[in-house]
Tab-separated table of C-alpha atoms in Angstrom:
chain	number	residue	atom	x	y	z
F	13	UNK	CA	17.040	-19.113	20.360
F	14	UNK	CA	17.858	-15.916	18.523
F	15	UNK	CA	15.970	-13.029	20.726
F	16	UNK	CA	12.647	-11.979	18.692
F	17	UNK	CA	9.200	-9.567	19.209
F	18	UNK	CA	5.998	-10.487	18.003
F	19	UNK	CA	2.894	-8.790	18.227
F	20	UNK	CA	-0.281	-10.209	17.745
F	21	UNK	CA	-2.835	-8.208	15.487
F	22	UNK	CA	-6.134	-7.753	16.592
F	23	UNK	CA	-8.080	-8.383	13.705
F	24	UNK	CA	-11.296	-11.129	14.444
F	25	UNK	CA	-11.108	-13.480	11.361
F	26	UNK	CA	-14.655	-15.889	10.332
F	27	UNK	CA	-13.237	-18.608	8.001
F	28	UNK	CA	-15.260	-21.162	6.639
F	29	UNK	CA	-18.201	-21.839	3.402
F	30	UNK	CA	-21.295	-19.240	3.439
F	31	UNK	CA	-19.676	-16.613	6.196
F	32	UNK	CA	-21.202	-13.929	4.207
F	33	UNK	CA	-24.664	-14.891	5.686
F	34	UNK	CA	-22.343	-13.705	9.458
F	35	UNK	CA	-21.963	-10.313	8.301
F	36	UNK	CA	-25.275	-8.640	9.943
F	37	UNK	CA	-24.094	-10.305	13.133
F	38	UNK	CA	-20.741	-8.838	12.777
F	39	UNK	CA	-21.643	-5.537	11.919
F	40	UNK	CA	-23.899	-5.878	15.077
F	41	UNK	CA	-20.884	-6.739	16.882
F	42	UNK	CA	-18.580	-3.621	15.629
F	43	UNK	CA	-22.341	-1.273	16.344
F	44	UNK	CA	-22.767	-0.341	13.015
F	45	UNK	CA	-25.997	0.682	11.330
F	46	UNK	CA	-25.556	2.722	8.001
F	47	UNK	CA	-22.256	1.084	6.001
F	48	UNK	CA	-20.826	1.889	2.786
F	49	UNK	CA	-20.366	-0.897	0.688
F	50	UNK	CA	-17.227	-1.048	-1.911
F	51	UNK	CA	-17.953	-3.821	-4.015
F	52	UNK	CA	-18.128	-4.561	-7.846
F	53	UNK	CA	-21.168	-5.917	-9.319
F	54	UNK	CA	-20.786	-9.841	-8.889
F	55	UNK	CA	-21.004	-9.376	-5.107
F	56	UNK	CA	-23.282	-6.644	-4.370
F	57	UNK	CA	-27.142	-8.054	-4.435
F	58	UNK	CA	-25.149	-10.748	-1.932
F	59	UNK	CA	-23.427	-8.587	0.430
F	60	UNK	CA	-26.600	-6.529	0.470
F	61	UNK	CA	-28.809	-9.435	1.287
F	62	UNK	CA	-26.277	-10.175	4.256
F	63	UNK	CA	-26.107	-6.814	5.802
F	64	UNK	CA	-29.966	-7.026	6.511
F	65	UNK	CA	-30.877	-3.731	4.758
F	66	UNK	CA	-27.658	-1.658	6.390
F	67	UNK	CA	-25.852	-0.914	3.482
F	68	UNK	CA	-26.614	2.951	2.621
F	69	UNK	CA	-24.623	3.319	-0.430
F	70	UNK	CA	-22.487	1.162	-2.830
F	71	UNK	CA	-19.404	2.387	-4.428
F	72	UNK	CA	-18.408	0.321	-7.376
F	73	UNK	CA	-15.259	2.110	-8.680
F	74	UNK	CA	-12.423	0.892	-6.427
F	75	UNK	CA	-9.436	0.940	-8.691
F	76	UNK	CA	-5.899	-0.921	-8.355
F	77	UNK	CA	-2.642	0.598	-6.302
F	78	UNK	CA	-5.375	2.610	-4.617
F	79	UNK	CA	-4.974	6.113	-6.361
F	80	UNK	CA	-5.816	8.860	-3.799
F	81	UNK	CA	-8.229	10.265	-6.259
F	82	UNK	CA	-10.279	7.584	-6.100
F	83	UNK	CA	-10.553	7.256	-2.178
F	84	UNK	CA	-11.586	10.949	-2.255
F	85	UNK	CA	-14.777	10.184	-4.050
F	86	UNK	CA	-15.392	7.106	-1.912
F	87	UNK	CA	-15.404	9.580	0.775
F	88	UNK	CA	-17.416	12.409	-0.635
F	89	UNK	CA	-20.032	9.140	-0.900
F	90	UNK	CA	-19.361	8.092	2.652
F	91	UNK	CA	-20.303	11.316	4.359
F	92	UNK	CA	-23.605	12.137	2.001
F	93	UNK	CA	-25.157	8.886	3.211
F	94	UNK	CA	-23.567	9.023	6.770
F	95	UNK	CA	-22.171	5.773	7.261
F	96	UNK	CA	-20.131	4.774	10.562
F	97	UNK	CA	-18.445	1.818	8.297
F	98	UNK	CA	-17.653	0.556	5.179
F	99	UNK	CA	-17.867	-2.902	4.098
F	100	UNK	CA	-15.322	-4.003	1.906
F	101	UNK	CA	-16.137	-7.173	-0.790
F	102	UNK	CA	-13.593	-7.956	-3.540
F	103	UNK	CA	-10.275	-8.351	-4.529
F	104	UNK	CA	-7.247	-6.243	-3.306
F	105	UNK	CA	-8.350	-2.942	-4.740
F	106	UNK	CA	-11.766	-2.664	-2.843
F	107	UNK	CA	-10.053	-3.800	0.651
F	108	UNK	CA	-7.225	-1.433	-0.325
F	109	UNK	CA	-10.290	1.296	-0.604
F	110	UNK	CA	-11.609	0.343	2.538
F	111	UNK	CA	-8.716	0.745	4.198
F	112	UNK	CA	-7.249	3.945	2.850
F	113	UNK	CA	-10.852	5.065	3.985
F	114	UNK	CA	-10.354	4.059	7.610
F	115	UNK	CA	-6.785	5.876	7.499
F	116	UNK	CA	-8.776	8.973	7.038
F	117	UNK	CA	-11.860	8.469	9.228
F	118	UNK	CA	-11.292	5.908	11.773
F	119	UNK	CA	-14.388	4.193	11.119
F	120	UNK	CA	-14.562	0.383	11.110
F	121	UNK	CA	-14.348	-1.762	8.110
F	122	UNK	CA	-15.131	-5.309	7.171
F	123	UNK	CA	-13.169	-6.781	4.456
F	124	UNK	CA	-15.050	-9.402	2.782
F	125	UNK	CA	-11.961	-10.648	0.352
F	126	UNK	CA	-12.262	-12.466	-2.603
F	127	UNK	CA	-8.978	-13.239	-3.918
F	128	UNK	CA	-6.472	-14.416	-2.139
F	129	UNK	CA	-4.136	-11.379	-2.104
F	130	UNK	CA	-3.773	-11.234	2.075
F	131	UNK	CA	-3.492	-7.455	2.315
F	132	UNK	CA	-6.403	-7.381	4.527
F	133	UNK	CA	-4.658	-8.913	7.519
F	134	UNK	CA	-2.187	-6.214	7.330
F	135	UNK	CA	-1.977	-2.857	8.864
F	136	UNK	CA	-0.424	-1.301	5.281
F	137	UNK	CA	-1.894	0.400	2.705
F	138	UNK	CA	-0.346	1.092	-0.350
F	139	UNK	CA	-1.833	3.763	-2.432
F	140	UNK	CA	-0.909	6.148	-5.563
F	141	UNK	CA	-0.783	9.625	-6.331
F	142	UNK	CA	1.010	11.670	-9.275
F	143	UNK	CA	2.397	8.060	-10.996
F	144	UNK	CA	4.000	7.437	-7.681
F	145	UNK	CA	3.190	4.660	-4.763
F	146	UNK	CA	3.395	4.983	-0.829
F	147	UNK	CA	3.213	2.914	1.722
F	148	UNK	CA	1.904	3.956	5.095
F	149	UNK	CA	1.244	1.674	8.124
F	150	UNK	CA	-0.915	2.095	11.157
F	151	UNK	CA	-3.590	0.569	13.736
F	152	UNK	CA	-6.508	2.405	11.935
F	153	UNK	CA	-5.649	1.026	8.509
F	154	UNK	CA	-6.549	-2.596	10.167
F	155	UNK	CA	-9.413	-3.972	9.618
F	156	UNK	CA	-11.770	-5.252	12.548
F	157	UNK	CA	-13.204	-7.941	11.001
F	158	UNK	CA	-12.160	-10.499	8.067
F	159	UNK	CA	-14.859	-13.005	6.631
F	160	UNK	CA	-13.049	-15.339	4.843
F	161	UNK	CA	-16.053	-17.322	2.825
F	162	UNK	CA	-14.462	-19.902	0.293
F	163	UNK	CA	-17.579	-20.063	-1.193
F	164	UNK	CA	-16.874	-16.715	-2.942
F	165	UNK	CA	-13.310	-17.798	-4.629
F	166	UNK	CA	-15.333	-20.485	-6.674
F	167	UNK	CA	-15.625	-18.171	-9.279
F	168	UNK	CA	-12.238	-16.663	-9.825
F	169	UNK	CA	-10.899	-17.803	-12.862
F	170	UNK	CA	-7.464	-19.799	-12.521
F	171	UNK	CA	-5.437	-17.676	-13.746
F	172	UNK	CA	-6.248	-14.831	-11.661
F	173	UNK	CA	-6.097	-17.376	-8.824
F	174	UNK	CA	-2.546	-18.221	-9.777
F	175	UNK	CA	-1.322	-14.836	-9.810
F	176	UNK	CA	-3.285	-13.959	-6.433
F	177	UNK	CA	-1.830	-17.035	-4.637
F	178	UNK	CA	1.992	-16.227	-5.517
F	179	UNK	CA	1.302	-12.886	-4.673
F	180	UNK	CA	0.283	-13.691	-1.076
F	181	UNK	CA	3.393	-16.168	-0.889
F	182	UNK	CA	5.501	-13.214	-1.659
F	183	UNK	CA	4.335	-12.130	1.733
F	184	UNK	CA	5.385	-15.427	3.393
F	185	UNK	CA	8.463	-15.346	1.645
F	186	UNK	CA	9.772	-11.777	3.015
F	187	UNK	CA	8.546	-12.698	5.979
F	188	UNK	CA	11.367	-15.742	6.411
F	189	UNK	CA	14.077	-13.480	5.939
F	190	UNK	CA	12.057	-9.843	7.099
F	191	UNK	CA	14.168	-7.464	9.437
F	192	UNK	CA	11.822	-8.328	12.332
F	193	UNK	CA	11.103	-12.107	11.912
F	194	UNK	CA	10.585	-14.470	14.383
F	195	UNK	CA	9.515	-18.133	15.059
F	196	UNK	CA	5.908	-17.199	14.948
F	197	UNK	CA	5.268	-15.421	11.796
F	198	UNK	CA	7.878	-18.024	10.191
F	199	UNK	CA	5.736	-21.344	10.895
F	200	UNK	CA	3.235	-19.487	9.766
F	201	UNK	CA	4.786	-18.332	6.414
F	202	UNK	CA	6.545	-21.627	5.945
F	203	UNK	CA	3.014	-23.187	6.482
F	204	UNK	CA	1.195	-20.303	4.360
F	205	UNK	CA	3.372	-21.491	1.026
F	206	UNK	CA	2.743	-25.045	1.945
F	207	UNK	CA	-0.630	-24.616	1.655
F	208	UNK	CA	-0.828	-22.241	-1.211
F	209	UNK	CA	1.551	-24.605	-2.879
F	210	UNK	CA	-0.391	-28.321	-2.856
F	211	UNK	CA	-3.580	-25.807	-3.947
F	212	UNK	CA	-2.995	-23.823	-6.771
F	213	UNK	CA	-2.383	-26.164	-9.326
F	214	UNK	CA	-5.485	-28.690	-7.985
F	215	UNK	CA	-7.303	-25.154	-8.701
F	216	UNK	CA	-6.074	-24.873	-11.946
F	217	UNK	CA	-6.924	-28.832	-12.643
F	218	UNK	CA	-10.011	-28.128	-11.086
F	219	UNK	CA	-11.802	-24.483	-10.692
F	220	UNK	CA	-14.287	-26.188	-8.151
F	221	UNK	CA	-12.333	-28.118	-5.443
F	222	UNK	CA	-13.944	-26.476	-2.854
F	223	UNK	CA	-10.716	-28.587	-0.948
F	224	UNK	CA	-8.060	-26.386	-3.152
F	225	UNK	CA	-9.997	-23.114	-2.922
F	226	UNK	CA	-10.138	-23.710	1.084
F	227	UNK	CA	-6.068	-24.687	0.957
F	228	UNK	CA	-5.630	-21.442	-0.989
F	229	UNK	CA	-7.784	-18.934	1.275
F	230	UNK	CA	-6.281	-20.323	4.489
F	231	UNK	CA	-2.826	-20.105	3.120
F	232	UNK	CA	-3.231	-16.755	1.964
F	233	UNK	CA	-5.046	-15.647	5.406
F	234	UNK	CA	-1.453	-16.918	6.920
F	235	UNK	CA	1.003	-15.494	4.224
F	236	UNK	CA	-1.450	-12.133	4.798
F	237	UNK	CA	-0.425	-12.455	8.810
F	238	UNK	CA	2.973	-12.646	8.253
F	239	UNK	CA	3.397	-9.781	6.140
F	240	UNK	CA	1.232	-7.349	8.868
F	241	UNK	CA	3.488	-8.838	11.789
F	242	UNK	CA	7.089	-8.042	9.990
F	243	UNK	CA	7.052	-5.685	6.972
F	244	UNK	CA	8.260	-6.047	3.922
F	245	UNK	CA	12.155	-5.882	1.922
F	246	UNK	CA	13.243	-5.634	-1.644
F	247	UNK	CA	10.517	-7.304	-3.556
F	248	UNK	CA	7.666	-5.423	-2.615
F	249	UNK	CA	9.469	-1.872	-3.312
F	250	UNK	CA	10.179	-3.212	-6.607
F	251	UNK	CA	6.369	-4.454	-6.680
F	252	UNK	CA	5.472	-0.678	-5.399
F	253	UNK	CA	7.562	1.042	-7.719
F	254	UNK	CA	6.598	-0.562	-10.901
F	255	UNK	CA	2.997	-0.592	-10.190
F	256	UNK	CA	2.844	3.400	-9.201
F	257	UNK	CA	4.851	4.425	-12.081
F	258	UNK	CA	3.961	2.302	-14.811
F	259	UNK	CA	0.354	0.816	-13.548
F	260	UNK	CA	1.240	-2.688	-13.927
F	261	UNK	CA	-1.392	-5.618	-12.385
F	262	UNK	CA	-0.879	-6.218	-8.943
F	263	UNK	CA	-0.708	-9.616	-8.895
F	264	UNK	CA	0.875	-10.794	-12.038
F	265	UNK	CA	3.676	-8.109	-11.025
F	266	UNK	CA	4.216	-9.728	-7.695
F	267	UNK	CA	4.350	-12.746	-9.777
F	268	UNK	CA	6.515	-12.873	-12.161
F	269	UNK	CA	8.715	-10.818	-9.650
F	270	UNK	CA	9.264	-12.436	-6.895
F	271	UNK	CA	11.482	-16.014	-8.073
F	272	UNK	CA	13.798	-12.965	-9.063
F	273	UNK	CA	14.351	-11.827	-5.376
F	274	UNK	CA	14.520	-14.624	-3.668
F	275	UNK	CA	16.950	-15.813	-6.039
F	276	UNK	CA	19.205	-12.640	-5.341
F	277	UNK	CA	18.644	-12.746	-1.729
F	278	UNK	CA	19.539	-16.390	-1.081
F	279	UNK	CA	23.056	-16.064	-0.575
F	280	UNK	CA	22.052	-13.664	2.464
F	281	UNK	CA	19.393	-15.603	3.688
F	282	UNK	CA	20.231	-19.743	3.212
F	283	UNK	CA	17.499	-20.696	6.214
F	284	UNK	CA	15.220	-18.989	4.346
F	285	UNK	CA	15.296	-20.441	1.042
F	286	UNK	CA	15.671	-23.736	3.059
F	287	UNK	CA	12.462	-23.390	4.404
F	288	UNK	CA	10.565	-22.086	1.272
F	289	UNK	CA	12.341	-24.792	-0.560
F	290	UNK	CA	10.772	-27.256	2.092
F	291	UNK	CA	7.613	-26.073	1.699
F	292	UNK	CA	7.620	-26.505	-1.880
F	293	UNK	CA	8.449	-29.887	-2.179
F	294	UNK	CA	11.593	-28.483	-3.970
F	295	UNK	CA	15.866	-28.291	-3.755
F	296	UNK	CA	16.029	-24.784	-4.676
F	297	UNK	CA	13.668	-22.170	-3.580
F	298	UNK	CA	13.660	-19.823	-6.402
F	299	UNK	CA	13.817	-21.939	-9.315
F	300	UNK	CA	10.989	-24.145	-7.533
F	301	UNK	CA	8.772	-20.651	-7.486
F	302	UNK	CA	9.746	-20.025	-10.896
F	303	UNK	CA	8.446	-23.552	-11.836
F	304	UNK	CA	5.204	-23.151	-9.989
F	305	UNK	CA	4.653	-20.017	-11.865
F	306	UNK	CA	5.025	-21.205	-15.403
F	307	UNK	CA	3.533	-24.364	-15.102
F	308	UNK	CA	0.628	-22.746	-13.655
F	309	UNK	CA	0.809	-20.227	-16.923
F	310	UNK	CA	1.477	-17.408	-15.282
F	311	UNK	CA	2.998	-13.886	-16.757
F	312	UNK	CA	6.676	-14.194	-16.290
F	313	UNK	CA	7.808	-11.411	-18.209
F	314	UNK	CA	7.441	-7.536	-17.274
F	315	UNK	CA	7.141	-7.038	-21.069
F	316	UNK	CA	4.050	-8.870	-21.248
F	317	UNK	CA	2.643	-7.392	-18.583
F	318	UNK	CA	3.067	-3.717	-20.430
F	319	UNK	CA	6.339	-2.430	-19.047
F	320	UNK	CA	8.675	-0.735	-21.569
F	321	UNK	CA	11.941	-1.946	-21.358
F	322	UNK	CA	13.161	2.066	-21.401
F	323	UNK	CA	11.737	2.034	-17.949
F	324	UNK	CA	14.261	-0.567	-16.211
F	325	UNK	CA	16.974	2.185	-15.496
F	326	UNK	CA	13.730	4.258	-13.954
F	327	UNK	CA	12.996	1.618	-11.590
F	328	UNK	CA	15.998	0.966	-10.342
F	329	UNK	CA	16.629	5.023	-9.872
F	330	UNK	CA	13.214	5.092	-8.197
F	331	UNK	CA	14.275	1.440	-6.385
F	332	UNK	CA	17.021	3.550	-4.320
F	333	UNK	CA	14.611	6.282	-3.080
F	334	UNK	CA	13.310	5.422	0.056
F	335	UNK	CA	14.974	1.844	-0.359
F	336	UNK	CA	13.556	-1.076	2.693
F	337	UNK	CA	15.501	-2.845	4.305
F	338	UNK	CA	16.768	-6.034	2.932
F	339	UNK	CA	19.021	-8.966	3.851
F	340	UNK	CA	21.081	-8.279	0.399
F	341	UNK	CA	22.560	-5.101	-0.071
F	342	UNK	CA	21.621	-4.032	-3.395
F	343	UNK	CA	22.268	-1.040	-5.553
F	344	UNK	CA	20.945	0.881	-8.752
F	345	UNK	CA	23.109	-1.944	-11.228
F	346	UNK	CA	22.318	-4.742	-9.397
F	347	UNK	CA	18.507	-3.963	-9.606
F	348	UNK	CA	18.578	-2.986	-13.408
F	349	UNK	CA	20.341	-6.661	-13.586
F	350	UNK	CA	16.999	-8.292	-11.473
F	351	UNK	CA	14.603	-6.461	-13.411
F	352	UNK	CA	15.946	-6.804	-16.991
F	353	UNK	CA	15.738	-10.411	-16.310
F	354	UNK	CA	12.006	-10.053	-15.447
F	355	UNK	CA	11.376	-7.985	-18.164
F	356	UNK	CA	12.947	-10.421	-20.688
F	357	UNK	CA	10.939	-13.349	-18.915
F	358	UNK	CA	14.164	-15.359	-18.308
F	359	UNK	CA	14.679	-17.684	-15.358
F	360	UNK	CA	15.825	-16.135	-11.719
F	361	UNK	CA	19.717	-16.307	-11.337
F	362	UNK	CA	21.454	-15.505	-8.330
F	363	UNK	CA	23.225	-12.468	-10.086
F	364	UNK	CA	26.415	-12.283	-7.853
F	365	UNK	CA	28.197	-9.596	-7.604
């Protein structure tokens, strides 16, 4: 056995159909009385209802990649009404809110997540400033508490669920080849894909298979694990960089990205793409993603998705800057090869050399 460390995040997870009726008793558990709930319209009167007359404000205007300007009038909100939380209910870019929030007040936060995105089990926050996207990692940026109600992913549409799912495998997926992996955080990724795998396209067949959306949640819940335990490589700096620069959807980025990377980092990492290949029901790991992702009719190409092919030799420049670590070596031509394929919506290729 190959030496490993794993630490356990402390995050309390409720998983199951109608949790959101818990959240009084959790917010009784965490102490808090006056909360500031970040949620869009669809799930306010319900989050409301469930905090049993605790929420002091709503903020509706949580925007994607997090852009600092944003957080600092979720703030100036936060202090007028004197909350000691926030409650966070949504997709990635109200628990991205929430947590850039906690970064700057300690406070606790619930994360109420509606999509299946995972970033709420993970002690990162990404967030933008001046076209640009950071990362930053610590214990306050955790949430305390994750309800996990499937009841809430009835209503996102298939497509979005598509998108969201692959994007949480793409944490699974680093995760089998990550810097700091280990035997933990890889059953759980291997199992996290599994999961996400047999569900998306019974979601897509059928929107209400409460079965599917429960496959989905719990496999993103584990792909969101594995991605707080061990960090993150190549894909999600190109996944940073062209959503801070060029405001690209989160999701459909991570998307159409990710066959892409695996399919260059292979070579490096064969027990990796074993695994994912495994989990898949597949022989090849990338090609079986890239399968998934267009018979599930998701956005394959960067063009679609409003990139400008004059940015490729931008994101590779920016690619190099502050590079992660990753199993492949790469370099500024070897990325403008990976991401000219994405743009151009072509199938991943192993692009040696």
């Amino acid at each position: 056995m190959t030496p490993f460390v794993y630490t356990g995040l402390p995050t309390r997870v409720v998983f199951g159909s109608g949790t959101m009726a818990q959240l009084g008793a959790e917010l009784d558990r965490l102490g808090c009385r006056r909360a500031l709930l970040l949620a869009g319209r669809r799930h306010r009167a319900a989050a409301e209802a469930a905090a049993d007359g605790r929420v002091g404000g709503v903020f509706e205007d949580a925007a994607m990649h997090t852009p600092v300007e944003v957080t600092e009038r979720a703030l100036s909100m936060l202090r007028a009404i004197g909350a000691d939380c926030t409650i966070a209910v949504g997709g990635g870019s109200a628990v991205g809110l929430g947590k850039a929030i906690a970064l700057r007040t300690d406070l606790p936060q619930i994360a109420v997540p509606t999509t299946y995105a995972g970033s709420e089990m993970t002690p990162i926050l990404g967030q933008t400033e001046n076209g640009r996207k950071t990362t930053q990692r610590g214990a306050k940026i955790l949430p305390e508490t994750v309800i996990y109600d499937v009841d809430l992913t009835l209503s996102l549409p298939p497509a979005l669920s598509v998108t969201s799912g692959i994007n949480a495998m793409a944490h699974a997926v680093e995760a089998l080849y990550a810097q700091a992996r280990n035997p933990v955080t890889s059953l759980m990724a291997e199992e996290g894909i599994r999961a996400l795998g047999r569900a998306l396209p019974r979601i897509v067949a059928d929107p209400a298979d409460v079965g599917a959306r429960s496959d989905a949640l719990y496999g993103a819940w584990l792909c969101g694990i594995c991605l707080g335990a061990v960090g993150m490589a190549l894909h999600h700096k190109l996944c940073h960089v062209l959503g801070g620069s060029f405001g690209l959807p989160h999701a459909e980025t991570h998307s159409a990205i990710l066959p892409h990377v695996l399919a260059y980092n292979a070579p490096a990492a064969p027990d990796a793409a074993a695994r994912i290949a495994a989990a898949l029901g597949k022989t090849d790991a990338a090609h079986g993603l890239y399968d998934l992702a267009v018979g599930l009719g998701a956005p394959c190409a960067l063009k679609d998705l409003g990139m400008p092919e004059s940015g490729i030799d931008e994101v590779a420049l920016l690619s190099m800057k502050e590079s992660y670590w990753n199993p492949r070596p790469f370099d500024e031509e070897a990325i403008r090869k990976l991401v000219g394929r994405v743009w151009a919506g072509l199938p991943p290729d192993r692009l040696e050399g």
